[in-house]
Structure formats: structure tokens, C-alpha cells
PDB file of C-alpha atoms in Angstrom:
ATOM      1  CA  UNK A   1      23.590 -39.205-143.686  1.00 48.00           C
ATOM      2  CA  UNK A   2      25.101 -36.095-142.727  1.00 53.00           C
ATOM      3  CA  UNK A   3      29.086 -35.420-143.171  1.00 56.00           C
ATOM      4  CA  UNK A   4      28.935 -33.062-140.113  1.00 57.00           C
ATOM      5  CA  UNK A   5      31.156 -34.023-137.132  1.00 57.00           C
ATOM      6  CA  UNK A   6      31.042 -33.078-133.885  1.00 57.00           C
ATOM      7  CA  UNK A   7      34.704 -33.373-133.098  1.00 62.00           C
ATOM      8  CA  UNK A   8      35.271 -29.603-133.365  1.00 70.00           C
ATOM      9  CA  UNK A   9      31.640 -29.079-131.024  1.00 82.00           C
ATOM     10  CA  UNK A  10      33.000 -27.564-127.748  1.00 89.00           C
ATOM     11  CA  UNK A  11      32.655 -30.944-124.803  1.00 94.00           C
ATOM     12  CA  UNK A  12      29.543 -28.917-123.003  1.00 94.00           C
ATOM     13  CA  UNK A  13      27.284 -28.440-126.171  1.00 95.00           C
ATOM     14  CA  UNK A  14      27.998 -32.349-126.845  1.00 95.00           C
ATOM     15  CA  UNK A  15      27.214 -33.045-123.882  1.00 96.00           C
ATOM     16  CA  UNK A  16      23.980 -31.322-123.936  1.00 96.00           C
ATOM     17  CA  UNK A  17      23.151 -33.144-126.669  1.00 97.00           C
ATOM     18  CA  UNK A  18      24.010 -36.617-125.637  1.00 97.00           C
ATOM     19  CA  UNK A  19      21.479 -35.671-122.313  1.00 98.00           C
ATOM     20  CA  UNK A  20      19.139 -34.259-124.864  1.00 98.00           C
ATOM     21  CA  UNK A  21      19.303 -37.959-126.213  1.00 98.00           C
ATOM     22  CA  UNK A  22      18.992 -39.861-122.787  1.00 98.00           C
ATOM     23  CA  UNK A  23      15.773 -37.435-121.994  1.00 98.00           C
ATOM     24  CA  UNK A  24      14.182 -38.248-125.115  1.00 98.00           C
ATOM     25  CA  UNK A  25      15.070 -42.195-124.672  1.00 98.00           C
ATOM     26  CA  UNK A  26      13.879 -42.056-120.924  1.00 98.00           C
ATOM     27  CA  UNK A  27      10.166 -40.017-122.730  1.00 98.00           C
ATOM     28  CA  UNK A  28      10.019 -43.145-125.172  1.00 98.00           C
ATOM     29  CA  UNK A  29      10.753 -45.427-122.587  1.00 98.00           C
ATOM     30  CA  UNK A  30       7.678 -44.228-120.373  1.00 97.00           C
ATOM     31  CA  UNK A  31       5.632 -43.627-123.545  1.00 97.00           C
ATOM     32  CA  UNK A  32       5.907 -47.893-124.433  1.00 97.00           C
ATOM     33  CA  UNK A  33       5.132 -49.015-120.550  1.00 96.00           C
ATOM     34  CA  UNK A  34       2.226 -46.524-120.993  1.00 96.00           C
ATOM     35  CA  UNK A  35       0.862 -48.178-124.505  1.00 95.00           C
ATOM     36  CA  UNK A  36       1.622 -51.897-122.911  1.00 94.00           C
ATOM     37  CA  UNK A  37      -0.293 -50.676-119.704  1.00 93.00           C
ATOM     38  CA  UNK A  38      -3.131 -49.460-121.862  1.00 92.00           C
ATOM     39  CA  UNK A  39      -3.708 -52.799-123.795  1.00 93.00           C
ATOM     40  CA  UNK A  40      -3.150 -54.930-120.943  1.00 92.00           C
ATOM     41  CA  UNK A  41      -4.391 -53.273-117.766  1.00 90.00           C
ATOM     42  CA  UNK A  42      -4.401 -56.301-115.664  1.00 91.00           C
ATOM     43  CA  UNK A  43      -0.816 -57.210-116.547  1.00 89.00           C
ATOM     44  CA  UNK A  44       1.813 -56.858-114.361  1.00 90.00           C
ATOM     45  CA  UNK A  45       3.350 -53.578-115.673  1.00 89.00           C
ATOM     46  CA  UNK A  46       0.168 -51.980-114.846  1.00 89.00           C
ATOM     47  CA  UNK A  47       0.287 -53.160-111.402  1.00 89.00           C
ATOM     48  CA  UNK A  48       3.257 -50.468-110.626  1.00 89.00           C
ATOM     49  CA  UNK A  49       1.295 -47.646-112.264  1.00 90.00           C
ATOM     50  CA  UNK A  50      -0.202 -46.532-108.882  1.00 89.00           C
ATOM     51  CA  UNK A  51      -1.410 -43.093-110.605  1.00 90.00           C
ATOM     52  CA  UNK A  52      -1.269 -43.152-114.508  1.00 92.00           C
ATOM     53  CA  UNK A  53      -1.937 -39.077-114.445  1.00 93.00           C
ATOM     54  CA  UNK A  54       1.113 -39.032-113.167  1.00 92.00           C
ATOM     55  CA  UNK A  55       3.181 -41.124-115.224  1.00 95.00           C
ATOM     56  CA  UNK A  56       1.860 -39.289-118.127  1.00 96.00           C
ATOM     57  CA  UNK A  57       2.796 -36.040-116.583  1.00 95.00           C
ATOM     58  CA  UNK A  58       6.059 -37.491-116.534  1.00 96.00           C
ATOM     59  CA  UNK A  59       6.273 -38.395-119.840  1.00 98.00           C
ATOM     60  CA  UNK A  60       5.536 -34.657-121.497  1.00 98.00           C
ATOM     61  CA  UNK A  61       8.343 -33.048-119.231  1.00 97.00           C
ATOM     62  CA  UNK A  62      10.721 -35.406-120.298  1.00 98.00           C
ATOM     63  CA  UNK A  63       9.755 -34.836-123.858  1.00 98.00           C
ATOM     64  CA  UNK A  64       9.472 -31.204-123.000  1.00 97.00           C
ATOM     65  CA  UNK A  65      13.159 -31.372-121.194  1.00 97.00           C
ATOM     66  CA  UNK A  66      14.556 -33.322-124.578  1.00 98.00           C
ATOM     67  CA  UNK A  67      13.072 -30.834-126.776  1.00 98.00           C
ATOM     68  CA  UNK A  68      14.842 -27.598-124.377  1.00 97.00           C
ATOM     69  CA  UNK A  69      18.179 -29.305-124.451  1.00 98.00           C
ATOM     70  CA  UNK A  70      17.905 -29.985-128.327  1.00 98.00           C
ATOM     71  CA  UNK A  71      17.202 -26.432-129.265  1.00 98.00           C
ATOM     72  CA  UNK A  72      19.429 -24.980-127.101  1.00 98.00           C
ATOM     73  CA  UNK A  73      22.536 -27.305-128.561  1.00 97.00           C
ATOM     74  CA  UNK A  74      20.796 -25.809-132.317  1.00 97.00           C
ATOM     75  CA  UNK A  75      21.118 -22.431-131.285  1.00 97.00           C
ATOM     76  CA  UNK A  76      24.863 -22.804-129.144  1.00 97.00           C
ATOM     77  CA  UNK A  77      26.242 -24.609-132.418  1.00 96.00           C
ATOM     78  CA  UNK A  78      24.035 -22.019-134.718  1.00 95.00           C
ATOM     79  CA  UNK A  79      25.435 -18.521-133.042  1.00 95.00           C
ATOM     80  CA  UNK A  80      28.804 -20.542-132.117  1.00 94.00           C
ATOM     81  CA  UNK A  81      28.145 -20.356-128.174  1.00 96.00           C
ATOM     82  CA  UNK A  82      30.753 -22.362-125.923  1.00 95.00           C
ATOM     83  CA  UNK A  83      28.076 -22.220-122.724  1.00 96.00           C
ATOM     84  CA  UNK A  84      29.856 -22.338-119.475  1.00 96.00           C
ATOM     85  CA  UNK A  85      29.763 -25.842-118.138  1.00 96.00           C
ATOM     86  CA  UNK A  86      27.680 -24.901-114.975  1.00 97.00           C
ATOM     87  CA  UNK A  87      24.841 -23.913-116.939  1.00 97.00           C
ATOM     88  CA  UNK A  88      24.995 -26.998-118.603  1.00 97.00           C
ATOM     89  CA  UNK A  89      24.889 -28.908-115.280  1.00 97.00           C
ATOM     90  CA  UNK A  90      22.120 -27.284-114.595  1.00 97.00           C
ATOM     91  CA  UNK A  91      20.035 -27.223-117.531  1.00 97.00           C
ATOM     92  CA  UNK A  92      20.609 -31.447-117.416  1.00 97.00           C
ATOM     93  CA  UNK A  93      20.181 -31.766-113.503  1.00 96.00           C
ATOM     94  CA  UNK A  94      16.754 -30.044-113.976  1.00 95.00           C
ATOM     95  CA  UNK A  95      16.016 -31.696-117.369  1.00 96.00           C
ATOM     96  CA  UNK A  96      16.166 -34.870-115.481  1.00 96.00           C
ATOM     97  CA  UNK A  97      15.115 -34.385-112.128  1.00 93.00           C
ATOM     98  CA  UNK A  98      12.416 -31.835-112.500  1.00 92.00           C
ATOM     99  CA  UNK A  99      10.294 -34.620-114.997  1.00 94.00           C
ATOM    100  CA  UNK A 100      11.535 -37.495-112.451  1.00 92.00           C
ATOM    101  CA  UNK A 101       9.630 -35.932-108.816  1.00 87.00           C
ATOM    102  CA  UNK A 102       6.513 -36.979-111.338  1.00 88.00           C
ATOM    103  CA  UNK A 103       7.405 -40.508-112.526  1.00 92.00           C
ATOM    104  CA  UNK A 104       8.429 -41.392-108.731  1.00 88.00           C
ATOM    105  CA  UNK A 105       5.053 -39.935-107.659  1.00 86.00           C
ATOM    106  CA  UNK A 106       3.574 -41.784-109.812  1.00 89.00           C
ATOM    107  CA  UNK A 107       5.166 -44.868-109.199  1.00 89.00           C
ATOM    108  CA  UNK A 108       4.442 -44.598-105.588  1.00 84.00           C
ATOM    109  CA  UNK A 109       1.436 -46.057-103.428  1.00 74.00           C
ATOM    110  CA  UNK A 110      -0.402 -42.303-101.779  1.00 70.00           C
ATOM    111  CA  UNK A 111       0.361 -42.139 -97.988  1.00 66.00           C
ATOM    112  CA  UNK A 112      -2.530 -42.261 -96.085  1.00 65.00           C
ATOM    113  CA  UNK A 113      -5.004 -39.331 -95.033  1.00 58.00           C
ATOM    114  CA  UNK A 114      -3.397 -38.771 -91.638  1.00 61.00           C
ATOM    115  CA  UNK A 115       0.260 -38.795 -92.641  1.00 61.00           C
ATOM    116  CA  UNK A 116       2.115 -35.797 -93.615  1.00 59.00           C
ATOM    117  CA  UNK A 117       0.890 -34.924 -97.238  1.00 61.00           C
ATOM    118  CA  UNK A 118       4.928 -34.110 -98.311  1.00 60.00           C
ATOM    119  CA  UNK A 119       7.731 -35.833 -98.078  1.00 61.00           C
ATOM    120  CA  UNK A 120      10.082 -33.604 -95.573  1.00 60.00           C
ATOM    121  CA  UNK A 121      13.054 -33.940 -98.019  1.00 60.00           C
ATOM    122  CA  UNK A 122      10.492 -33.088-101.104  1.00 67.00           C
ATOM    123  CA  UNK A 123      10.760 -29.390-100.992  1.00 75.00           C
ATOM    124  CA  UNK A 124      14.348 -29.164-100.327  1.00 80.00           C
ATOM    125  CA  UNK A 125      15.098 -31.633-103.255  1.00 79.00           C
ATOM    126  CA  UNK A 126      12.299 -29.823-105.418  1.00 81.00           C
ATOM    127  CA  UNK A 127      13.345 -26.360-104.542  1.00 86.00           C
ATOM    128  CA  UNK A 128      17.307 -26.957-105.488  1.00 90.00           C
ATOM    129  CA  UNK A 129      15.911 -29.062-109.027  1.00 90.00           C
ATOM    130  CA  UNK A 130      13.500 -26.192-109.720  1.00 91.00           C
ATOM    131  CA  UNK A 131      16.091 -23.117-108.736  1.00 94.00           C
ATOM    132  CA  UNK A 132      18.896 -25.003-111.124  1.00 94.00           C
ATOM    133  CA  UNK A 133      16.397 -25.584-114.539  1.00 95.00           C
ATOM    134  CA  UNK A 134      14.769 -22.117-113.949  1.00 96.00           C
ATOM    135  CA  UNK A 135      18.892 -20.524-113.720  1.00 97.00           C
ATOM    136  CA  UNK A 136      20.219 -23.365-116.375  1.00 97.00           C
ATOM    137  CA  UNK A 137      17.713 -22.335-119.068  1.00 97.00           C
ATOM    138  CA  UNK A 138      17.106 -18.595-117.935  1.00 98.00           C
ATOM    139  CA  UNK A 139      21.319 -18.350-118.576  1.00 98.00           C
ATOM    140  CA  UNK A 140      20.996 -20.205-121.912  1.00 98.00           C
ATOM    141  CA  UNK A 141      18.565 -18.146-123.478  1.00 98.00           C
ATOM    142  CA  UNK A 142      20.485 -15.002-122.064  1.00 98.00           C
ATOM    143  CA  UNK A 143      23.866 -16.249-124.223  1.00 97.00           C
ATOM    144  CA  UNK A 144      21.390 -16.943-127.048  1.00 97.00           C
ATOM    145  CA  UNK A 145      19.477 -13.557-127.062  1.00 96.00           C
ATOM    146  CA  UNK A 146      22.806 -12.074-126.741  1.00 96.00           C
ATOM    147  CA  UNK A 147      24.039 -13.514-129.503  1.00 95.00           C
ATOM    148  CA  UNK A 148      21.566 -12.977-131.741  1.00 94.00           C
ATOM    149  CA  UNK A 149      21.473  -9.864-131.028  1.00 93.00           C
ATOM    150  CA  UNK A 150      25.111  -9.106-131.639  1.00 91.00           C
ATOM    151  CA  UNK A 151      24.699 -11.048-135.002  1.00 89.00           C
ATOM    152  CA  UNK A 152      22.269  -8.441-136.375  1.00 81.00           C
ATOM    153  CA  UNK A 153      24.937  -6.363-137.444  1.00 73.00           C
ATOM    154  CA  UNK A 154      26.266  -9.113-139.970  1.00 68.00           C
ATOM    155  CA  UNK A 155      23.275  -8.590-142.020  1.00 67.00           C
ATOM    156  CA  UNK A 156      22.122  -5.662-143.250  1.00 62.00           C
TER     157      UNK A 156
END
């Protein structure tokens, strides 16, 4: 086990990691109901899989969030980057709710043919999760680039 501590990690980068961890546990989460729902179709966990596609889709953006908000706490603690806590936010607001519009769609019995084919709160709520991620990360690998950048000139 490692002797590293985090008690010198600036609160922002830890907390990226701990939703780095919560991301990855929500991905593993999805990725057992998926394996018990494959084995036992006619069980009762399968009955709230309305669209498995879905669920699936789900799954690989949470992994895919995790695996953002992992390598950006490497390369904050790597090039010694305190990120400002609103790109945080929004790197974890989008990490979470970005991956969750899937799982709820898939979750949820389709409306029918002659109802309105989106929810009329959907592209609000999608359009404020999508502008945050797209910002949150865009900002973090700004820092990063920026950083590595200026450490160029400690090697020769």
C-alpha cells in the first residue's frame, strides 16, 4: 500500500477524486444489474429495464465520466494544479448528469406515438448538463496544457 497522503491535496482535486470514485461505483453498479438481467431475463430486475441499449449507454459514460475525473485529478496532482472550484462543479455535475439523462431513459416506459417525443424540461436540463461538462473539462485541460507547457522549460 502506498505511503502517499492526501492531506496536503488541495479540497477540489480530492474532491474530484472522491466523485471520480462514486462515478466508477455508480458504472459497476449498472454493470452487475446488467449481468443479473442477462442470466435471468424473466426476473424481476429485468422487468425495469424498459430499453437495455440504453442502460448500457449509460453504463460507458459513467465509466467514461470516472475515467475523465481520474486523469484529470493525475494530471492536477502531477503539474501541482489547485483547479478553481467551479470547474470542478462542473466537471462532476456533468460527470453525473450527462451519463444519468441515459439510465433514466432507459429506465422509463416510451411515451406513445402521438405524445410529444421530448420531455419539455429535457432540453433545458440537457442543455445546462451538456454546456457545464463541455466548460468543466474544456477549462481542465486548458490548466493542464498550460501547465505542461510551462513545465517544458524544467527539462532540457
Amino acid at each position: 500500500m502506498s505511503k502517499q497522503k492526501l492531506s496536503g491535496e488541495p479540497m477540489a482535486n480530492v474532491f474530484l477524486l472522491a466523485f471520480a470514485i462514486f462515478c466508477l461505483a455508480i458504472a459497476l453498479s449498472i454493470a452487475w444489474v446488467l449481468g443479473i438481467t442477462l442470466f435471468f431475463p424473466d426476473g424481476i430486475l429485468a422487468g425495469y429495464l424498459v430499453e437495455r441499449a440504453d442502460i448500457i449507454r449509460a453504463h460507458i459514460d459513467y465509466l467514461m465520466m470516472a475515467q475523465f475525473l481520474f486523469i484529470f485529478f493525475l494530471l492536477f496532482r502531477q503539474y501541482a494544479i489547485v483547479p478553481p472550484v467551479w470547474v470542478v462543479a462542473a466537471c462532476c455535475f456533468g460527470a453525473f448528469f450527462n451519463p444519468l439523462s441515459f439510465l433514466l431513459r432507459g429506465l422509463a416506459a416510451k411515451p406513445n406515438a402521438t405524445a410529444l417525443p421530448v420531455e419539455p424540461h429535457f432540453p433545458i436540463q440537457a442543455g445546462i448538463s451538456f454546456t457545464l461538462t463541455t466548460v468543466g473539462f474544456l477549462t481542465a485541460t486548458i490548466l493542464v496544457a498550460r501547465a505542461a507547457w510551462r513545465s517544458r522549460a524544467d527539462y532540457p
